[in-house]
Coordinates of C-alpha atoms in Angstrom, one line a residue:
M1 CA 12.8 -38.0 3.3
A2 CA 11.0 -35.7 5.8
E3 CA 14.2 -35.2 7.8
I4 CA 16.0 -34.1 4.7
L5 CA 13.5 -31.6 3.8
K6 CA 13.2 -30.3 7.2
P7 CA 14.5 -26.5 7.3
V8 CA 17.7 -26.0 9.2
P9 CA 17.7 -23.2 11.9
V10 CA 19.0 -20.1 10.2
E11 CA 21.6 -19.6 12.9
D12 CA 23.2 -23.0 11.6
L13 CA 23.3 -21.9 8.0
K14 CA 25.8 -19.6 6.2
L15 CA 23.5 -17.9 3.8
T16 CA 23.9 -14.8 1.9
E17 CA 21.4 -13.0 -0.3
K18 CA 22.7 -12.2 -3.8
S19 CA 21.9 -9.2 -5.9
D20 CA 19.1 -11.0 -7.7
G21 CA 17.4 -11.9 -4.4
S22 CA 18.4 -15.7 -4.5
V23 CA 20.4 -17.3 -1.7
N24 CA 24.0 -18.5 -1.8
S25 CA 24.8 -21.3 0.6
T26 CA 28.4 -21.5 1.7
N27 CA 28.2 -24.5 4.0
E28 CA 27.3 -28.3 4.0
S29 CA 23.5 -28.1 3.8
P30 CA 20.6 -30.3 2.7
A31 CA 19.9 -30.7 -0.9
F32 CA 17.3 -28.3 -1.2
L33 CA 19.6 -25.5 -0.1
A34 CA 22.2 -26.3 -3.0
E35 CA 22.5 -23.4 -5.4
D36 CA 19.9 -23.8 -8.2
P37 CA 19.4 -20.5 -10.0
K38 CA 16.9 -22.1 -12.3
L39 CA 14.7 -23.2 -9.5
D40 CA 15.0 -20.0 -7.7
R41 CA 13.9 -18.1 -10.8
A42 CA 11.0 -20.5 -11.2
L43 CA 10.0 -19.9 -7.5
L44 CA 10.2 -16.2 -7.9
W45 CA 8.2 -16.2 -11.1
R46 CA 5.5 -18.4 -9.5
R47 CA 5.2 -16.0 -6.5
D48 CA 5.1 -13.0 -9.1
A49 CA 2.4 -14.6 -11.2
V50 CA 0.1 -15.6 -8.4
L51 CA 0.6 -13.6 -5.4
I52 CA 1.0 -10.1 -6.9
P53 CA -1.8 -10.2 -9.3
I54 CA -4.2 -11.6 -6.6
M55 CA -3.1 -9.0 -4.1
G56 CA -3.0 -6.3 -6.6
L57 CA -6.5 -6.7 -8.0
L58 CA -7.7 -6.8 -4.6
Y59 CA -6.1 -3.6 -3.8
M60 CA -7.1 -2.2 -7.1
L61 CA -10.8 -2.7 -6.5
L62 CA -10.5 -1.5 -2.8
F63 CA -9.0 1.7 -4.2
L64 CA -11.5 2.0 -6.8
D65 CA -14.6 1.4 -4.6
R66 CA -13.0 4.1 -2.1
T67 CA -12.3 6.7 -4.7
N68 CA -15.4 6.2 -6.9
I69 CA -17.3 8.7 -4.9
A70 CA -15.1 11.5 -6.3
N71 CA -16.2 10.5 -9.9
A72 CA -19.8 10.1 -8.9
R73 CA -19.7 13.6 -7.5
A74 CA -17.9 15.3 -10.5
L75 CA -20.6 13.9 -12.9
G76 CA -23.3 15.7 -11.0
I77 CA -21.9 18.9 -9.7
G78 CA -24.6 21.6 -9.7
K79 CA -27.2 19.2 -11.3
P80 CA -30.5 18.4 -9.5
N81 CA -29.9 14.7 -10.4
G82 CA -26.3 14.7 -9.2
L83 CA -24.9 12.9 -6.1
E84 CA -25.2 15.9 -3.8
M85 CA -28.6 17.1 -4.7
S86 CA -30.2 13.7 -5.1
L87 CA -29.5 12.9 -1.5
N88 CA -29.9 16.4 -0.2
M89 CA -26.4 16.6 1.2
P90 CA -25.5 19.5 3.3
S91 CA -22.6 21.9 2.1
N92 CA -19.9 19.9 4.0
G93 CA -21.8 16.5 3.1
Y94 CA -19.1 15.2 0.7
N95 CA -16.3 15.8 3.1
V96 CA -18.1 14.0 5.8
A97 CA -18.9 11.2 3.5
L98 CA -15.2 11.0 2.8
S99 CA -14.2 11.2 6.5
I100 CA -16.6 8.7 7.9
F101 CA -15.1 5.8 5.9
Y102 CA -11.6 6.2 7.6
I103 CA -12.9 6.1 11.3
P104 CA -13.4 2.3 11.4
F105 CA -10.8 1.7 8.8
V106 CA -8.0 3.2 11.0
L107 CA -9.2 1.7 14.0
A108 CA -9.6 -1.9 12.9
E109 CA -6.2 -2.2 10.9
V110 CA -4.0 -3.5 13.6
P111 CA -6.3 -5.9 15.3
A112 CA -7.4 -7.3 11.9
N113 CA -3.8 -8.0 10.8
L114 CA -3.0 -9.7 14.2
I115 CA -6.1 -12.0 13.5
L116 CA -4.6 -12.7 10.1
N117 CA -1.3 -13.3 11.6
L118 CA -2.9 -16.2 13.7
N119 CA -3.8 -18.1 10.6
K120 CA -6.9 -19.6 12.1
I121 CA -8.7 -18.5 9.0
R122 CA -6.7 -19.0 5.8
P123 CA -5.7 -15.6 4.1
G124 CA -7.8 -16.3 0.9
L125 CA -11.0 -16.8 2.8
F126 CA -10.2 -14.0 5.5
L127 CA -9.3 -11.4 2.8
G128 CA -11.5 -12.6 -0.1
G129 CA -14.6 -12.9 2.2
Q130 CA -14.3 -9.4 3.4
M131 CA -13.8 -8.2 -0.3
L132 CA -17.1 -9.9 -1.2
L133 CA -18.9 -7.9 1.6
L134 CA -17.2 -4.7 0.6
G135 CA -18.4 -5.2 -3.0
I136 CA -22.1 -5.7 -1.8
L137 CA -21.9 -2.5 0.3
G138 CA -20.2 -0.5 -2.5
M139 CA -23.1 -1.5 -4.8
C140 CA -25.7 -0.5 -2.2
Q141 CA -24.3 3.2 -2.4
G142 CA -25.9 3.3 -5.8
L143 CA -29.3 2.1 -4.4
T144 CA -29.4 4.4 -1.2
R145 CA -32.0 7.2 -1.3
T146 CA -30.9 9.2 1.6
Y147 CA -27.8 10.9 2.8
G148 CA -27.8 9.1 6.1
G149 CA -27.9 5.9 4.1
L150 CA -24.8 6.8 2.2
L151 CA -23.0 7.6 5.6
A152 CA -24.0 4.3 7.1
L153 CA -22.7 2.4 4.0
R154 CA -19.4 4.2 3.9
F155 CA -18.9 3.4 7.6
L156 CA -19.6 -0.3 7.1
M157 CA -17.3 -0.2 4.2
G158 CA -14.5 1.2 6.3
V159 CA -15.2 -1.7 8.7
F160 CA -14.7 -4.6 6.0
E161 CA -11.9 -2.8 4.2
A162 CA -9.9 -2.3 7.3
S163 CA -7.8 -5.6 7.1
L164 CA -7.4 -5.7 3.2
P165 CA -4.7 -3.3 2.3
A166 CA -2.6 -4.0 5.4
G167 CA -3.3 -7.8 5.0
A168 CA -2.0 -7.7 1.4
T169 CA 1.0 -5.7 2.2
Y170 CA 1.8 -8.3 5.0
M171 CA 1.4 -11.3 2.7
I172 CA 4.0 -9.6 0.1
S173 CA 6.2 -8.8 3.2
M174 CA 6.2 -12.6 4.0
Y175 CA 6.8 -13.8 0.6
Y176 CA 9.7 -11.8 -0.6
T177 CA 13.3 -11.0 0.7
K178 CA 14.2 -7.3 1.6
R179 CA 15.8 -6.7 -1.9
Q180 CA 12.9 -8.2 -3.8
A181 CA 10.1 -6.5 -1.8
A182 CA 10.4 -3.0 -3.3
V183 CA 9.6 -3.7 -6.9
R184 CA 6.8 -6.1 -5.6
F185 CA 5.3 -3.3 -3.6
A186 CA 5.4 -1.1 -6.6
W187 CA 3.6 -3.7 -8.7
F188 CA 1.1 -4.1 -5.9
F189 CA 0.5 -0.4 -5.5
N190 CA 0.3 0.2 -9.3
F191 CA -2.6 -2.1 -9.4
A192 CA -4.2 0.2 -6.9
L193 CA -3.5 3.1 -9.2
L194 CA -5.1 1.3 -12.0
G195 CA -8.5 1.6 -10.1
P196 CA -8.9 5.4 -10.2
F197 CA -7.1 5.2 -13.9
F198 CA -10.0 3.2 -15.1
S199 CA -12.5 4.7 -12.9
G200 CA -12.4 8.0 -14.9
L201 CA -13.0 5.9 -18.3
L202 CA -15.7 3.9 -16.7
A203 CA -17.3 7.1 -15.3
Y204 CA -17.1 8.7 -18.9
A205 CA -18.8 5.5 -20.2
I206 CA -21.4 5.3 -17.4
V207 CA -22.7 8.8 -18.0
N208 CA -24.6 7.3 -21.0
L209 CA -26.5 5.1 -18.6
E210 CA -28.5 8.1 -17.2
G211 CA -32.0 7.2 -16.6
V212 CA -31.5 3.4 -17.4
G213 CA -33.4 1.3 -14.9
G214 CA -34.7 4.6 -13.4
Y215 CA -31.4 5.2 -11.8
E216 CA -29.3 8.5 -12.3
G217 CA -25.9 8.0 -14.0
W218 CA -23.8 8.5 -10.9
R219 CA -25.6 5.5 -9.2
W220 CA -24.6 3.3 -11.8
I221 CA -20.8 4.0 -11.1
F222 CA -21.4 2.4 -7.5
I223 CA -23.5 -0.4 -8.9
I224 CA -21.2 -1.6 -11.7
E225 CA -18.0 -1.1 -9.8
G226 CA -19.4 -3.0 -6.7
L227 CA -20.4 -6.1 -8.8
M228 CA -16.9 -6.0 -10.3
T229 CA -15.6 -6.3 -6.6
V230 CA -18.0 -9.2 -5.8
F231 CA -16.8 -10.9 -8.9
I232 CA -13.1 -10.8 -8.3
S233 CA -13.4 -11.5 -4.6
V234 CA -14.3 -15.1 -5.7
F235 CA -10.9 -15.4 -7.3
V236 CA -9.2 -14.1 -4.2
I237 CA -11.0 -16.7 -2.1
L238 CA -10.0 -19.6 -4.4
G239 CA -6.6 -18.6 -5.3
C240 CA -4.8 -16.7 -2.6
P241 CA -2.1 -19.0 -1.2
N242 CA -1.5 -19.5 2.6
F243 CA 1.6 -18.1 4.4
P244 CA 4.9 -19.4 3.3
Q245 CA 5.3 -21.9 6.2
H246 CA 1.8 -23.4 5.5
A247 CA 1.9 -23.1 1.6
Q248 CA 1.3 -26.4 -0.1
G249 CA -0.5 -28.3 -2.9
W250 CA -0.6 -26.7 -6.3
F251 CA 1.4 -23.6 -5.2
L252 CA 4.4 -25.0 -3.5
R253 CA 5.6 -28.5 -3.1
A254 CA 7.2 -29.5 0.2
A255 CA 10.7 -29.0 -1.1
E256 CA 10.0 -25.8 -2.7
R257 CA 8.4 -24.6 0.4
D258 CA 11.3 -25.3 2.6
R259 CA 13.8 -23.8 0.2
L260 CA 11.6 -20.6 0.0
I261 CA 11.6 -20.4 3.9
A262 CA 15.4 -20.7 4.0
Q263 CA 15.7 -18.0 1.5
L264 CA 13.5 -15.7 3.6
E265 CA 15.3 -16.5 6.7
A266 CA 18.5 -15.6 5.1
S267 CA 17.1 -12.1 4.2
R268 CA 15.1 -11.4 7.3
G269 CA 16.0 -13.8 10.1
A270 CA 13.9 -16.6 11.3
E271 CA 10.6 -14.7 11.1
T272 CA 8.9 -16.9 8.8
K273 CA 8.6 -19.8 11.2
G274 CA 7.7 -17.7 14.3
S275 CA 10.9 -17.7 16.0
A276 CA 11.3 -17.7 19.7
V277 CA 12.5 -14.0 19.5
D278 CA 9.2 -13.0 17.6
T279 CA 6.8 -14.9 19.9
A280 CA 8.4 -13.5 23.0
V281 CA 7.7 -9.9 21.8
S282 CA 4.6 -8.1 23.2
V283 CA 2.3 -6.3 21.0
W284 CA 2.9 -3.2 23.1
K285 CA 6.6 -3.4 22.6
V286 CA 6.1 -3.4 18.9
L287 CA 3.6 -0.4 19.2
V288 CA 6.2 1.8 20.8
D289 CA 8.9 1.1 18.3
W290 CA 10.3 4.5 16.9
R291 CA 10.7 3.0 13.4
I292 CA 7.0 2.1 12.9
H293 CA 5.9 5.6 14.0
L294 CA 8.7 7.4 12.1
F295 CA 7.9 5.7 8.7
T296 CA 4.2 5.9 9.3
A297 CA 4.5 9.7 9.8
V298 CA 6.3 10.0 6.5
F299 CA 3.6 7.8 4.8
F300 CA 0.9 10.0 6.3
C301 CA 2.5 13.2 4.8
C302 CA 2.9 11.5 1.4
D303 CA -0.8 10.3 1.6
V304 CA -2.0 13.8 2.2
T305 CA -1.1 14.4 -1.4
A306 CA -2.2 10.9 -2.6
S307 CA -5.8 11.3 -1.1
S308 CA -6.1 14.9 -2.2
V309 CA -5.4 13.9 -5.8
A310 CA -7.7 11.0 -5.5
A311 CA -10.6 12.9 -3.9
F312 CA -10.6 16.1 -5.6
S313 CA -8.8 16.0 -9.2
P314 CA -11.9 15.5 -10.8
T315 CA -13.6 18.4 -9.1
I316 CA -10.6 20.6 -9.7
L317 CA -10.3 19.7 -13.4
T318 CA -14.1 20.6 -13.8
E319 CA -13.5 23.9 -12.1
L320 CA -10.6 24.7 -14.5
G321 CA -13.3 24.8 -17.3
W322 CA -13.7 21.2 -18.5
T323 CA -16.9 19.6 -18.6
A324 CA -17.6 16.8 -16.1
T325 CA -17.3 14.1 -18.6
T326 CA -14.2 15.4 -20.2
A327 CA -12.6 16.0 -16.8
Q328 CA -12.9 12.2 -16.1
L329 CA -10.9 11.4 -19.2
F330 CA -8.3 14.1 -18.3
T331 CA -7.6 12.3 -14.7
M332 CA -6.3 9.2 -16.6
P333 CA -3.0 10.6 -17.8
V334 CA -2.3 12.0 -14.2
W335 CA -2.8 8.4 -12.7
A336 CA -0.8 6.9 -15.7
S337 CA 2.2 9.2 -14.9
G338 CA 2.2 8.0 -11.3
I339 CA 2.1 4.4 -12.5
V340 CA 5.1 4.8 -14.9
A341 CA 7.1 6.7 -12.3
S342 CA 6.4 4.0 -9.6
F343 CA 7.8 1.4 -11.8
V344 CA 10.8 3.3 -12.9
V345 CA 11.8 4.8 -9.5
T346 CA 11.3 1.5 -7.4
W347 CA 13.1 -0.6 -10.0
L348 CA 16.2 1.9 -9.8
A349 CA 15.9 1.8 -6.0
S350 CA 15.9 -2.0 -5.9
R351 CA 18.7 -2.3 -8.3
L352 CA 20.9 0.2 -6.4
N353 CA 19.4 -1.1 -3.1
R354 CA 18.8 2.3 -1.9
R355 CA 15.6 4.2 -0.7
A356 CA 16.0 7.4 0.8
P357 CA 17.8 9.3 -2.0
F358 CA 14.8 8.3 -4.4
I359 CA 12.3 9.4 -1.6
F360 CA 14.0 13.0 -1.5
G361 CA 13.7 13.1 -5.3
C362 CA 10.1 12.2 -5.1
I363 CA 9.3 14.8 -2.2
T364 CA 10.9 17.5 -4.5
L365 CA 8.3 16.7 -7.3
Q366 CA 5.6 17.0 -4.8
L367 CA 6.8 20.3 -3.6
V368 CA 6.7 21.6 -7.2
G369 CA 3.3 20.6 -7.7
W370 CA 1.9 21.9 -4.5
I371 CA 3.7 25.4 -5.0
I372 CA 2.2 25.7 -8.4
M373 CA -1.3 25.0 -7.0
R374 CA -0.8 27.4 -4.1
V375 CA 0.2 30.4 -6.3
Y376 CA -2.6 29.6 -8.4
A377 CA -1.1 30.1 -11.9
Q378 CA -4.1 31.1 -14.1
P379 CA -3.7 29.1 -17.2
A380 CA -5.5 25.8 -16.8
G381 CA -2.8 23.8 -18.5
V382 CA -0.2 25.0 -15.8
R383 CA -2.4 23.9 -12.8
Y384 CA -3.0 20.6 -14.7
L385 CA 0.7 20.1 -15.2
A386 CA 0.9 20.4 -11.3
L387 CA -1.3 17.3 -10.9
F388 CA 1.4 15.4 -12.9
F389 CA 4.2 16.6 -10.5
M390 CA 2.2 15.6 -7.6
S391 CA 1.4 12.1 -9.0
M392 CA 4.9 11.3 -10.0
G393 CA 6.3 12.5 -6.7
T394 CA 3.6 10.8 -4.5
F395 CA 2.9 7.4 -5.9
P396 CA 6.6 6.1 -6.2
Q397 CA 6.9 7.2 -2.6
M398 CA 4.3 4.8 -1.1
P399 CA 5.7 1.4 -2.2
L400 CA 9.2 2.6 -1.4
L401 CA 8.1 3.7 2.2
M402 CA 6.3 0.3 2.6
A403 CA 9.4 -1.6 1.5
W404 CA 11.7 0.5 3.7
L405 CA 9.7 -0.1 6.8
S406 CA 9.4 -3.9 5.9
A407 CA 13.1 -4.1 5.3
N408 CA 13.8 -2.8 8.8
L409 CA 11.4 -4.9 10.8
R410 CA 12.2 -8.5 11.9
G411 CA 9.6 -11.0 13.0
R412 CA 6.1 -11.9 11.9
K413 CA 4.5 -9.8 14.7
Y414 CA 6.6 -6.7 13.9
L415 CA 5.6 -7.1 10.3
A416 CA 1.9 -7.6 11.0
V417 CA 1.7 -4.7 13.3
G418 CA 4.1 -2.4 11.6
M419 CA 2.5 -2.7 8.0
A420 CA -1.0 -2.4 9.5
W421 CA 0.0 0.6 11.5
M422 CA 1.6 2.2 8.6
V423 CA -1.4 1.6 6.1
G424 CA -4.0 2.4 8.9
F425 CA -2.8 5.4 10.6
G426 CA -0.9 6.6 7.4
N427 CA -4.5 6.6 5.8
C428 CA -5.5 9.2 8.5
A429 CA -4.2 11.6 5.9
N430 CA -7.7 11.3 4.2
F431 CA -9.2 13.0 7.3
V432 CA -7.0 16.0 6.5
S433 CA -7.6 16.0 2.8
S434 CA -11.3 15.4 3.0
N435 CA -11.7 18.4 5.3
V436 CA -9.3 21.2 4.0
F437 CA -10.6 21.5 0.3
I438 CA -13.5 23.8 1.6
T439 CA -16.6 24.3 -0.9
T440 CA -16.8 27.9 -0.3
E441 CA -13.2 28.4 -1.2
R442 CA -13.4 27.1 -4.7
P443 CA -11.6 27.3 -7.2
R444 CA -8.5 28.6 -5.3
Y445 CA -8.8 26.4 -2.3
P446 CA -6.1 28.2 -0.3
T447 CA -6.5 26.2 2.9
G448 CA -6.4 22.8 0.9
F449 CA -3.2 23.8 -1.1
S450 CA -1.4 25.4 1.8
T451 CA -2.1 22.3 3.9
G452 CA -0.8 19.9 1.3
L453 CA 2.3 21.9 0.9
G454 CA 2.9 22.2 4.6
F455 CA 2.6 18.2 5.0
T456 CA 5.0 17.8 2.2
V457 CA 7.7 20.0 3.7
L458 CA 7.1 18.0 7.1
G459 CA 7.6 14.9 5.2
L460 CA 11.0 16.2 3.9
V461 CA 12.1 16.9 7.5
L462 CA 11.0 13.4 8.9
V463 CA 12.8 11.6 6.1
T464 CA 16.0 13.3 6.7
L465 CA 15.5 12.7 10.5
G466 CA 14.9 9.1 9.8
T467 CA 17.7 8.6 7.4
G468 CA 20.0 10.2 10.0
L469 CA 18.8 7.9 12.8
L470 CA 19.4 4.9 10.6
V471 CA 22.8 5.9 9.8
L472 CA 23.7 6.6 13.5
K473 CA 22.4 3.3 14.6
N474 CA 24.4 1.5 12.1
R475 CA 27.5 3.2 13.1
R476 CA 26.9 2.4 16.9
R477 CA 26.2 -1.2 15.9
E478 CA 29.4 -1.6 14.0
A479 CA 31.3 0.1 16.8
A480 CA 30.1 -2.4 19.2
R481 CA 30.7 -5.4 16.9
A482 CA 34.2 -4.4 16.4
Q483 CA 34.9 -5.1 20.1
M484 CA 33.3 -8.6 20.2
S485 CA 34.7 -12.1 19.2
D486 CA 33.5 -13.9 16.3
A487 CA 31.1 -16.0 18.4
E488 CA 29.9 -12.9 20.2
R489 CA 29.2 -11.1 16.9
E490 CA 27.1 -14.2 15.6
C491 CA 24.8 -13.9 18.7
Y492 CA 24.8 -10.0 18.5
D493 CA 23.6 -10.1 14.8
E494 CA 20.7 -12.4 15.5
V495 CA 19.2 -9.7 17.7
Y496 CA 20.7 -6.5 16.2
F497 CA 20.6 -6.4 12.5
K498 CA 21.8 -3.8 10.2
F499 CA 19.2 -1.1 9.1
V500 CA 18.8 -0.2 5.4
Y501 CA 18.1 3.2 4.0

């Protein structure tokens, strides 16, 4: 029985990925590779029901813990018991507090994902344990009495959050075929958007806790949301499955695991077992791969808008005339529009198996939003509308870019480093957004709005360049294959696969 269930090397199988992401076997193969749509749907449903909610809740709470400082600040602008005055923050103190989080976050992303890839510590314990520590630190933000204490806590939060978003995207890349991944990245990313979506509602409710226990209202935002993170971390530790090749027990039986691995290999190559090609590749070779840096640069440009919306939309809405508590509620429709747009756009992209055209469309929406902000249209409702354009243009892009890079990488090491690099260095955009919205320039913020517009234009140029390079590479590949024998083509395809765009 063990021999029957042992996966056949992918080069010995004639497998093709069908439109629904399942695998069609066209040769004599073991029983677990026989066509069984019902079982394939059940396996897909099980992954969707277990992996995506766990990874999504993880990312949602991380995003919430990362952005709740914006809500805490907005509740107390100009008040002696607000965040800035309570901690005696300097004029640029809020910008520094945003920036210091991302220093360790960026530097630790790739090493953390390489450690996760070794699988010496199972993913649930590795990710959930760090989430537990992050929740404790987030809660302590509400207890600190000094500005220096806040900076120290946010630096440590960056240390423990570093591996979590990249680790979660790596897990999704390992469990889904190229075609399945785009929609799952959207589900995953939309969990993150639910964080700031509910954060506005939570901040609105928490304002009534002003003075309870001797704490200002803004402190309760950190305390309650930190406790939520600690609570959810327990479920991540206990429920997160291992990598596909090691999954077992309640999540996958042996035959199901082998069938899933065969499907993943049919889509991505023999990366799920750690193929010889993969293990022979050095980290440095991965780090100089142009695909990783190009897609990361596009993600960076997109994230300038995302981080600007996350960190400054409550402040901007307050300065448009709404009270601080009302502004918290008015952020919710902005996030909701991004969530709906992400589902619609990624579903269409997955259905049509195209990414670049939809990213071009999203960038166009971003440009409209930034242009409205830059010209500073006076009616508050017009600038509020601009936030919707920015949200609907930005948040569908991010899962599409993750799926696009993932689909164009082969091998566990490439995926581990590539996804970490994109999330880590892509998030360097927060250094930009946290320092270009200068307090003395409120409410027009010409530096902030001009910078956002400039990076969006740059993103458009980079997507155009990247798409052109992928098309050119594919044409050269097809020209080379046309001059080969069938046996040579088979060997060639194992090393040089077709890019998607």
